[in-house]
mmCIF file of C-alpha atoms and ligand atoms in Angstrom:
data_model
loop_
_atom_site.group_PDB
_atom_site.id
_atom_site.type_symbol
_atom_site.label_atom_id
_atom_site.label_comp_id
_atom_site.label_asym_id
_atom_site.label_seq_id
_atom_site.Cartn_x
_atom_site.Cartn_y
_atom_site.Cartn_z
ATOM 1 C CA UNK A 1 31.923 4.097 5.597
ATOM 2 C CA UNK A 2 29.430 5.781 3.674
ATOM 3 C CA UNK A 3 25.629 4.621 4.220
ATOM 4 C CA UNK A 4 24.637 2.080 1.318
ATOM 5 C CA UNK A 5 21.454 2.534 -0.866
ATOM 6 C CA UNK A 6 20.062 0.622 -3.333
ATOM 7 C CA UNK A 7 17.769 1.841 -6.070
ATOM 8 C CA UNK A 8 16.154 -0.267 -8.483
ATOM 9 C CA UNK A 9 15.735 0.527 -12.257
ATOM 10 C CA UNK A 10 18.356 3.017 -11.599
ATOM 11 C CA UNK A 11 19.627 3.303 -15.171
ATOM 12 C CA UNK A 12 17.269 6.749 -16.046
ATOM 13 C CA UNK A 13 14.272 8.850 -15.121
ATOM 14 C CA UNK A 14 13.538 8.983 -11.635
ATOM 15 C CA UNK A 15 15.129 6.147 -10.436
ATOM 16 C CA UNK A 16 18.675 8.054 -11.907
ATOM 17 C CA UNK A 17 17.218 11.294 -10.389
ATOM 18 C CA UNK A 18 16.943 9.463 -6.607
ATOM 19 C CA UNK A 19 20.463 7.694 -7.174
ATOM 20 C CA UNK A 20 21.912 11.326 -8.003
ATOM 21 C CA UNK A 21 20.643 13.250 -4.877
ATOM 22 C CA UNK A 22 21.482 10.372 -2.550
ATOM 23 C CA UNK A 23 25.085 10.145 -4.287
ATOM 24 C CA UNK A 24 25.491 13.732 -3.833
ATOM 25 C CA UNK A 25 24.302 13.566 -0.059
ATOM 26 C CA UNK A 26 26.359 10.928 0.777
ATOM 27 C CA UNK A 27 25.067 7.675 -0.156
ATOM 28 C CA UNK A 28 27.147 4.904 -1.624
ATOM 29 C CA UNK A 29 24.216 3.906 -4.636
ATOM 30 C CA UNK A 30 23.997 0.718 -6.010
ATOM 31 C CA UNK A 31 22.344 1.184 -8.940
ATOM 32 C CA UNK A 32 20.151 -1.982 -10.106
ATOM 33 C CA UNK A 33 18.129 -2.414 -13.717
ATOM 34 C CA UNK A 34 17.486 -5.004 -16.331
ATOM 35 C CA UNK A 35 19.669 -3.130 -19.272
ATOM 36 C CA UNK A 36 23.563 -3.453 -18.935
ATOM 37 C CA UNK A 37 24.646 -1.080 -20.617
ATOM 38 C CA UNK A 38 22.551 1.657 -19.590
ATOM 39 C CA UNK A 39 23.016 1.180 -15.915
ATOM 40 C CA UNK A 40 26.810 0.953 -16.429
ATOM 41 C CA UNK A 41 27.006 4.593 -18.282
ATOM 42 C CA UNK A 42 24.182 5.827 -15.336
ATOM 43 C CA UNK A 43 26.713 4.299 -12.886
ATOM 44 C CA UNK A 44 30.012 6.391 -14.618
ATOM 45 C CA UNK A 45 28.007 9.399 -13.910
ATOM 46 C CA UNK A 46 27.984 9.253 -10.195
ATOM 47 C CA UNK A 47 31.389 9.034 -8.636
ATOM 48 C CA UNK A 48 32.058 6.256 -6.371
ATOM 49 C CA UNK A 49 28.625 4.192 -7.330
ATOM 50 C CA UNK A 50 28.907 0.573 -8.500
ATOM 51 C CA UNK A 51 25.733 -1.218 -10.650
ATOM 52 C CA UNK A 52 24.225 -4.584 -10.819
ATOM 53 C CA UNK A 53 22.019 -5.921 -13.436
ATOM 54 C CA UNK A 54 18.761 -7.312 -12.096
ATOM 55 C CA UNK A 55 15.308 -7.648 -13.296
ATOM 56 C CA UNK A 56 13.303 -7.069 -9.741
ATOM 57 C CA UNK A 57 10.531 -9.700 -11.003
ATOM 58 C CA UNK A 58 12.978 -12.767 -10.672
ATOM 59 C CA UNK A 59 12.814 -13.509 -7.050
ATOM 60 C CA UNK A 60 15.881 -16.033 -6.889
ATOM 61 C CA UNK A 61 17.989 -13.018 -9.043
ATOM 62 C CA UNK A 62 16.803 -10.748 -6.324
ATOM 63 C CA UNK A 63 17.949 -13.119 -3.622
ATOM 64 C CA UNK A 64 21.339 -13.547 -5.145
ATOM 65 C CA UNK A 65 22.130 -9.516 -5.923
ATOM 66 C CA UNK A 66 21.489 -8.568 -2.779
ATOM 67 C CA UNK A 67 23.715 -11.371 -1.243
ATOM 68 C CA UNK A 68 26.443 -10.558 -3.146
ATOM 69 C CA UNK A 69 25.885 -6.626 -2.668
ATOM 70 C CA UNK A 70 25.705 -7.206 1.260
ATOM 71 C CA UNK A 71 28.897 -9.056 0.760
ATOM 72 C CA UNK A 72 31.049 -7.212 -1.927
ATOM 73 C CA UNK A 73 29.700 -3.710 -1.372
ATOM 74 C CA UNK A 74 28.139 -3.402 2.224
ATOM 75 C CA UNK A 75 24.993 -3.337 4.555
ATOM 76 C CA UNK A 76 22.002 -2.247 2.624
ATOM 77 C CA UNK A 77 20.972 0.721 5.152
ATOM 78 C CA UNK A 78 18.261 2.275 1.921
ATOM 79 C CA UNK A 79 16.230 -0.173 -0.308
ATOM 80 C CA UNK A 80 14.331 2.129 -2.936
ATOM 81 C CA UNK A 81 12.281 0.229 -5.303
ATOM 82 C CA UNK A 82 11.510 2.299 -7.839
ATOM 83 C CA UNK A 83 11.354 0.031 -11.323
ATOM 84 C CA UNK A 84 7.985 -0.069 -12.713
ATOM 85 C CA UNK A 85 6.903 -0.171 -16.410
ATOM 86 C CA UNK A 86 3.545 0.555 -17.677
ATOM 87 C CA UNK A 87 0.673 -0.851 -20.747
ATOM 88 C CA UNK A 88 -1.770 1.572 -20.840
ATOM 89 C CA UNK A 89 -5.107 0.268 -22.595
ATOM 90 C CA UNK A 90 -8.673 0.208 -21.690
ATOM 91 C CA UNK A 91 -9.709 -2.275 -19.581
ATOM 92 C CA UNK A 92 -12.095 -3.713 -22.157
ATOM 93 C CA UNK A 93 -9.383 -4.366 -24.534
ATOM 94 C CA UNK A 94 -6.466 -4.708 -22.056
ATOM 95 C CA UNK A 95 -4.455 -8.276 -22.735
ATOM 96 C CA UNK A 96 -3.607 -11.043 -20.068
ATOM 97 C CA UNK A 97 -0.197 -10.460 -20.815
ATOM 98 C CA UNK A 98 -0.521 -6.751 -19.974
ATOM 99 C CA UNK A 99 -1.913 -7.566 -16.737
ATOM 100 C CA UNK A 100 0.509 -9.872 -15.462
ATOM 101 C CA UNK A 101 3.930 -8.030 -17.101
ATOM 102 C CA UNK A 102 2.639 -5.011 -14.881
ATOM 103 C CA UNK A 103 1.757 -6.778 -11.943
ATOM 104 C CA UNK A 104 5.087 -8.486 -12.382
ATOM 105 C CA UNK A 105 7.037 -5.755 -12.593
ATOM 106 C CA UNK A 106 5.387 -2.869 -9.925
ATOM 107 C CA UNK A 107 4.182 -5.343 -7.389
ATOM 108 C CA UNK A 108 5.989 -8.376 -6.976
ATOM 109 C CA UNK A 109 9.161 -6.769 -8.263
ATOM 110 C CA UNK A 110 8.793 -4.524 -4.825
ATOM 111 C CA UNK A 111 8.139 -7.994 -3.058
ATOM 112 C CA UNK A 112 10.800 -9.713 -4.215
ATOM 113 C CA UNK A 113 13.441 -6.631 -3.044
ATOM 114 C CA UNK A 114 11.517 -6.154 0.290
ATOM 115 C CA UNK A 115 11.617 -9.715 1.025
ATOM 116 C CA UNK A 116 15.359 -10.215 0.598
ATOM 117 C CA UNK A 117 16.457 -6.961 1.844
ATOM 118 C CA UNK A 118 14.309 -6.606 5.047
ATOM 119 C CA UNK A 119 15.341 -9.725 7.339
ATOM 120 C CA UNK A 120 18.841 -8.113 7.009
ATOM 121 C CA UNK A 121 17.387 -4.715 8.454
ATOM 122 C CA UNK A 122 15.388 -6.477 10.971
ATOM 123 C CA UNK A 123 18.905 -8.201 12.222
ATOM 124 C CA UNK A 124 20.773 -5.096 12.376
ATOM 125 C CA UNK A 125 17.942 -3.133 13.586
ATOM 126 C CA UNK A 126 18.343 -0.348 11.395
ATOM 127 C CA UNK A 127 16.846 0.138 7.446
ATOM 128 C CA UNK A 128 14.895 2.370 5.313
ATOM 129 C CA UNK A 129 12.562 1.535 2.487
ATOM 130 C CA UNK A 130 11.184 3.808 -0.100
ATOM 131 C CA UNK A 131 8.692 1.955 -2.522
ATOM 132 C CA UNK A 132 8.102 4.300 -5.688
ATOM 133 C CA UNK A 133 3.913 4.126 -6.187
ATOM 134 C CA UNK A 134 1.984 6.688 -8.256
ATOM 135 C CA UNK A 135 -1.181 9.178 -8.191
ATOM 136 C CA UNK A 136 -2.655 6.760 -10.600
ATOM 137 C CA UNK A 137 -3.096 4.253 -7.636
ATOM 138 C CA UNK A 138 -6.332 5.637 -6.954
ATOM 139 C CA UNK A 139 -7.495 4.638 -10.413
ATOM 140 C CA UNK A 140 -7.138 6.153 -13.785
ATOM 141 C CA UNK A 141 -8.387 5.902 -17.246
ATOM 142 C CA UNK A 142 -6.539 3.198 -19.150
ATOM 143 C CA UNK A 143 -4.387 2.534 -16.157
ATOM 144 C CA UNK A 144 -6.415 -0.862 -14.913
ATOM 145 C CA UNK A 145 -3.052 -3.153 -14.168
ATOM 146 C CA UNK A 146 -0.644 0.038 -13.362
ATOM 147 C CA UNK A 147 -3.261 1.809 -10.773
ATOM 148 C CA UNK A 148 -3.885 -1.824 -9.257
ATOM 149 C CA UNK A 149 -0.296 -2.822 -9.034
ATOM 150 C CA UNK A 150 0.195 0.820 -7.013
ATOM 151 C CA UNK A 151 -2.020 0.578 -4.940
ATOM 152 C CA UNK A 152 -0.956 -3.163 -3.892
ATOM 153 C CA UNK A 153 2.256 -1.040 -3.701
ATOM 154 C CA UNK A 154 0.314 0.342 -0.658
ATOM 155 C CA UNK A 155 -0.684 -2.426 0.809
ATOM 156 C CA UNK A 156 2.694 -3.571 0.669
ATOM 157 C CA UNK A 157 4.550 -0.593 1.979
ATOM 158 C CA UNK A 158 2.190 -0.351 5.112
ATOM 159 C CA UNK A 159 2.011 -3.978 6.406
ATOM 160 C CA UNK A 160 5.846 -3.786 5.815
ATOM 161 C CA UNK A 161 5.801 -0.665 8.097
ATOM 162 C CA UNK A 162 3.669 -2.503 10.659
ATOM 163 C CA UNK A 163 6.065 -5.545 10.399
ATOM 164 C CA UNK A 164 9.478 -4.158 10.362
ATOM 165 C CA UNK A 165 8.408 -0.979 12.848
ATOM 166 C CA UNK A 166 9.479 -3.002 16.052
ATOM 167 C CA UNK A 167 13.194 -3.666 14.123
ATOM 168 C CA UNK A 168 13.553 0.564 13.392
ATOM 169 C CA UNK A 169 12.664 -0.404 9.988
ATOM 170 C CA UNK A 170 10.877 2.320 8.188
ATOM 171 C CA UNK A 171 8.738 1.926 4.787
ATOM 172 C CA UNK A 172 6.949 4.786 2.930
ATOM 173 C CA UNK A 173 5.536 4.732 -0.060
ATOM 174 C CA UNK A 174 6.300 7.973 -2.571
ATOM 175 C CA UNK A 175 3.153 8.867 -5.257
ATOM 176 C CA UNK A 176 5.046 10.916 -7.763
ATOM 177 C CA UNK A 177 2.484 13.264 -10.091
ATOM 178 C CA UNK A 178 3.613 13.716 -13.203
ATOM 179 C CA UNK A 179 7.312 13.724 -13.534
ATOM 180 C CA UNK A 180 9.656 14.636 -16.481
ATOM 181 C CA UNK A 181 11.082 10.926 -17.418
ATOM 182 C CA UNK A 182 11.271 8.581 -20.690
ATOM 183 C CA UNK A 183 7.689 7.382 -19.373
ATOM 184 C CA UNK A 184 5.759 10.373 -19.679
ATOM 185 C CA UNK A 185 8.094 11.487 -22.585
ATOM 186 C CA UNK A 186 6.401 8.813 -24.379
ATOM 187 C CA UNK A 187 2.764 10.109 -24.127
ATOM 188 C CA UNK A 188 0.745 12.058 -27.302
ATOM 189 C CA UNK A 189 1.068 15.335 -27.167
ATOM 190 C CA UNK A 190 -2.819 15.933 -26.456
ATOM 191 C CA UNK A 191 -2.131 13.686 -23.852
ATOM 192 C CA UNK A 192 1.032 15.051 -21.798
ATOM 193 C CA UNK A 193 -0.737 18.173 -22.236
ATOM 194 C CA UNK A 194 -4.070 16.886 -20.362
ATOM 195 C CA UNK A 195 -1.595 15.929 -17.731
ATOM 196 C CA UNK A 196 -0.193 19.218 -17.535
ATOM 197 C CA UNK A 197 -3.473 21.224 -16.775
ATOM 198 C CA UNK A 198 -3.560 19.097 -14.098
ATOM 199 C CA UNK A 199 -0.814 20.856 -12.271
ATOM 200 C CA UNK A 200 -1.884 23.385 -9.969
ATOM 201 C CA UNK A 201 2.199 24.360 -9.425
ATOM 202 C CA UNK A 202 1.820 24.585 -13.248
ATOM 203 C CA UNK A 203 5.516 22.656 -13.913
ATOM 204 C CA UNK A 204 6.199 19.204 -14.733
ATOM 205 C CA UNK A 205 8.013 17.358 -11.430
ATOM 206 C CA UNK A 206 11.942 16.353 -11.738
ATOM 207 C CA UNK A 207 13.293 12.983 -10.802
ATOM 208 C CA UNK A 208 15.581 15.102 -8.220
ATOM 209 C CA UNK A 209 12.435 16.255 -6.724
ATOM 210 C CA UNK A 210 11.410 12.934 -6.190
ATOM 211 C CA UNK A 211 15.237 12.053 -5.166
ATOM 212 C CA UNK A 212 14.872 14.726 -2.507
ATOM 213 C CA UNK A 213 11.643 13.194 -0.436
ATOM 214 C CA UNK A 214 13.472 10.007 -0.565
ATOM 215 C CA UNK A 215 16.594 11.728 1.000
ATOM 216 C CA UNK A 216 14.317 13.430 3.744
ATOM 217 C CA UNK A 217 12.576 9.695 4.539
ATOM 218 C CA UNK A 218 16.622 8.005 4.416
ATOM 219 C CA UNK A 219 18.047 10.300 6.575
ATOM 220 C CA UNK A 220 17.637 11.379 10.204
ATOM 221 C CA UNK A 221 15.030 13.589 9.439
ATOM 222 C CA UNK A 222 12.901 11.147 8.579
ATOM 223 C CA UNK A 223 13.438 8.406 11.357
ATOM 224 C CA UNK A 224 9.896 8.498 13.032
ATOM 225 C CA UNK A 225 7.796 8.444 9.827
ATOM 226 C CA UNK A 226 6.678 5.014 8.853
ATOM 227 C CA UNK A 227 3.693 3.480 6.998
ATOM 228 C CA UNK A 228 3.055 6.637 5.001
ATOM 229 C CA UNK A 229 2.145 7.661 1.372
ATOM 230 C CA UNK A 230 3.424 10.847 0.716
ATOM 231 C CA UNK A 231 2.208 12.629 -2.929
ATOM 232 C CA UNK A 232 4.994 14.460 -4.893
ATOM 233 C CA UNK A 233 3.165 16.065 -7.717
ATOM 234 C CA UNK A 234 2.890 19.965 -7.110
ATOM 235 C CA UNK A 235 -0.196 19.674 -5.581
ATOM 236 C CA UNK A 236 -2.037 17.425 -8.505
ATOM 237 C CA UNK A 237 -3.952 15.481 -5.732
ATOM 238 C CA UNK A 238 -4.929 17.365 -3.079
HETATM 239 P P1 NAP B 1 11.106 5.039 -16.815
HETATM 240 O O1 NAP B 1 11.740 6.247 -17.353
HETATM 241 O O2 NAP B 1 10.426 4.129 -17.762
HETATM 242 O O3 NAP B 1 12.190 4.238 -15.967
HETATM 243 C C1 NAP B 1 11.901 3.009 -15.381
HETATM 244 C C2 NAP B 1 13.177 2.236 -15.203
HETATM 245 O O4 NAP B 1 12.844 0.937 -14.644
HETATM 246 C C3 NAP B 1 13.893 1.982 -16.531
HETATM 247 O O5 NAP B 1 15.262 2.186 -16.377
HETATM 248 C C4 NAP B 1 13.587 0.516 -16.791
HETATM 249 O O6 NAP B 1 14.616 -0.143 -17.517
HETATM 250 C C5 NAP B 1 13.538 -0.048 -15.390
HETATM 251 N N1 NAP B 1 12.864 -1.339 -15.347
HETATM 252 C C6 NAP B 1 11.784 -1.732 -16.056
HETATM 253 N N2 NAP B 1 11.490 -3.015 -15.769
HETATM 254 C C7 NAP B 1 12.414 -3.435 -14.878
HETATM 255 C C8 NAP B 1 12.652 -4.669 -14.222
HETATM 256 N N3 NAP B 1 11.870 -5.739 -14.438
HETATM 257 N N4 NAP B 1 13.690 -4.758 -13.348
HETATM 258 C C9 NAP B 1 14.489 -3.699 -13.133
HETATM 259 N N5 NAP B 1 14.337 -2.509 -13.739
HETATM 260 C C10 NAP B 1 13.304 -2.381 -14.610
HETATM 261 O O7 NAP B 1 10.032 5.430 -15.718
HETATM 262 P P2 NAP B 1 10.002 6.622 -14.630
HETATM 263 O O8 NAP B 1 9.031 7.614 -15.103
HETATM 264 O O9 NAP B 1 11.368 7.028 -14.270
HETATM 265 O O10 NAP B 1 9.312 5.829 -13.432
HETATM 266 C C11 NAP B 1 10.007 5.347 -12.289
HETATM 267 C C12 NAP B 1 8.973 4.878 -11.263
HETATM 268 O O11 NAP B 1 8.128 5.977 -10.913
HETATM 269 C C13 NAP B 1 8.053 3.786 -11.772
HETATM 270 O O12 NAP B 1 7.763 2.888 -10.724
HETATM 271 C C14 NAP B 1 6.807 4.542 -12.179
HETATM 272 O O13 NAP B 1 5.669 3.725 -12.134
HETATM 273 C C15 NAP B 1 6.775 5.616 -11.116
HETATM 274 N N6 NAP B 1 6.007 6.821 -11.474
HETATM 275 C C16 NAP B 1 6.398 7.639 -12.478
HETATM 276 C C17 NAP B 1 5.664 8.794 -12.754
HETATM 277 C C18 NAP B 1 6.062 9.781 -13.809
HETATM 278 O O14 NAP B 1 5.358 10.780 -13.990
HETATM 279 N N7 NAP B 1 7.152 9.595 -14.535
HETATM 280 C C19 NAP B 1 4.522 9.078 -12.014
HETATM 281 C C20 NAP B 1 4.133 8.217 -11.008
HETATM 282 C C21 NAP B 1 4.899 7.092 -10.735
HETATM 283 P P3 NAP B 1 14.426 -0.495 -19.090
HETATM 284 O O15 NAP B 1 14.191 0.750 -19.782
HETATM 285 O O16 NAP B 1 15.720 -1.123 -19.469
HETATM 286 O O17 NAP B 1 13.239 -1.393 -19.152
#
């Protein structure tokens, strides 16, 4: 049987880009997110995949996909959480709402998944989790909520790793740069730009090159790396 990963808000961007490269290497992906119909047609595209709809900030929803994944589809060997939405507006004018909806979404979204999914990988002994954080965690203009729900994202990912080490549980956390997605598709042009002279590699990151770290830290490879924060952004932080 095929190793089983699950990969939340799944339906496009880099959460389709991680689902791809682990369906190509071998993975059977469950892809997870909040719109139906999008994360069916995602799900067509990779052969053998199946989808569930789920919206990661609901922690009793969480409980009960993951139940009926473990029992319809298999052990959960790869939990990536990777859906995360963002309001960018300066602090000084930056709503309640905004706030929580982000912190919602990015941090107790990863929560919910990492407390449903890891007492079954502490049983078995055997699990990997990827949690999807961002270069903005270490603050950013007009980023307030998003860079403080990633960098609780750290927080998360390495008292998780100190948890769940004794179990062969590993957690990492992934900082993307500045990837090609819907997301950054959405930025002004003067702004996307900005972001690109940031780029010492001087391209714009793909969701498969995301995809591919996440493969390295699922598989083998990666078995003795735990509690770590790896940047994937051609060299943007350094
Ligand atoms: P994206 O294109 O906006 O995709 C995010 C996906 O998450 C969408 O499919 C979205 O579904 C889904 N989602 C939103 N809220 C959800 C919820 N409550 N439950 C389940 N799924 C939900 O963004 P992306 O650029 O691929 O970003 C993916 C991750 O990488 C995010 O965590 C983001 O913060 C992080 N990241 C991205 C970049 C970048 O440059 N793109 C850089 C650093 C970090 P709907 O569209 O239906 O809402």
């Amino acid at each position: 049987m095929n190793p089983i990963a699950v990969v939340t808000g799944a339906q496009r961007g880099i959460g389709f880009g991680i689902s791809s490269v682990l369906s190509q290497r071998g993975y059977t992906v469950v892809l997870c997110d909040v719109d139906e119909a999008g994360v069916r047609q995602a799900s067509e595209q990779l052969p053998g995949s199946h989808f569930r709809v789920l919206d990661v900030q609901d922690f009793d929803a969480v409980a009960k996909v993951m139940a009926t994944v473990e029992e319809t589809v298999g052990p959960i060997a790869v939990l990536v959480n990777n859906a995360g939405i963002n309001r960018d507006r300066m602090l000084h004018r930056l709503t309640e709402s905004e706030w929580d909806e982000v912190l919602n979404v990015n941090l107790k979204g990863q929560f919910n998944c990492v407390r449903h999914v890891a007492p079954l990988m502490r049983q078995r002994r055997f699990g990997r989790i990827i949690n999807i954080s961002s270069a903005s965690w270490q603050g950013n203009i007009g980023q307030a909520n998003y860079a403080a729900s990633k960098a609780g994202v750290i927080g998360l990912t390495k008292t998780a790793a100190r948890e769940l080490a004794p179990f062969n549980v590993t957690v990492n956390a992934i900082c993307p740069g500045f990837i090609d997605s819907p997301m950054t598709r959405r930025l002004p042009p003067e702004a996307f730009e900005r972001m690109m002279a940031k780029i010492p590699m001087g391209r714009i990151g793909t969701p498969e090159d995301v995809g591919r770290v996440v493969a390295f830290l699922a598989s083998e490879d990666g078995a003795y790396v735990t509690g770590e924060v790896i940047n994937v952004g051609g060299g943007m932080v350094l």
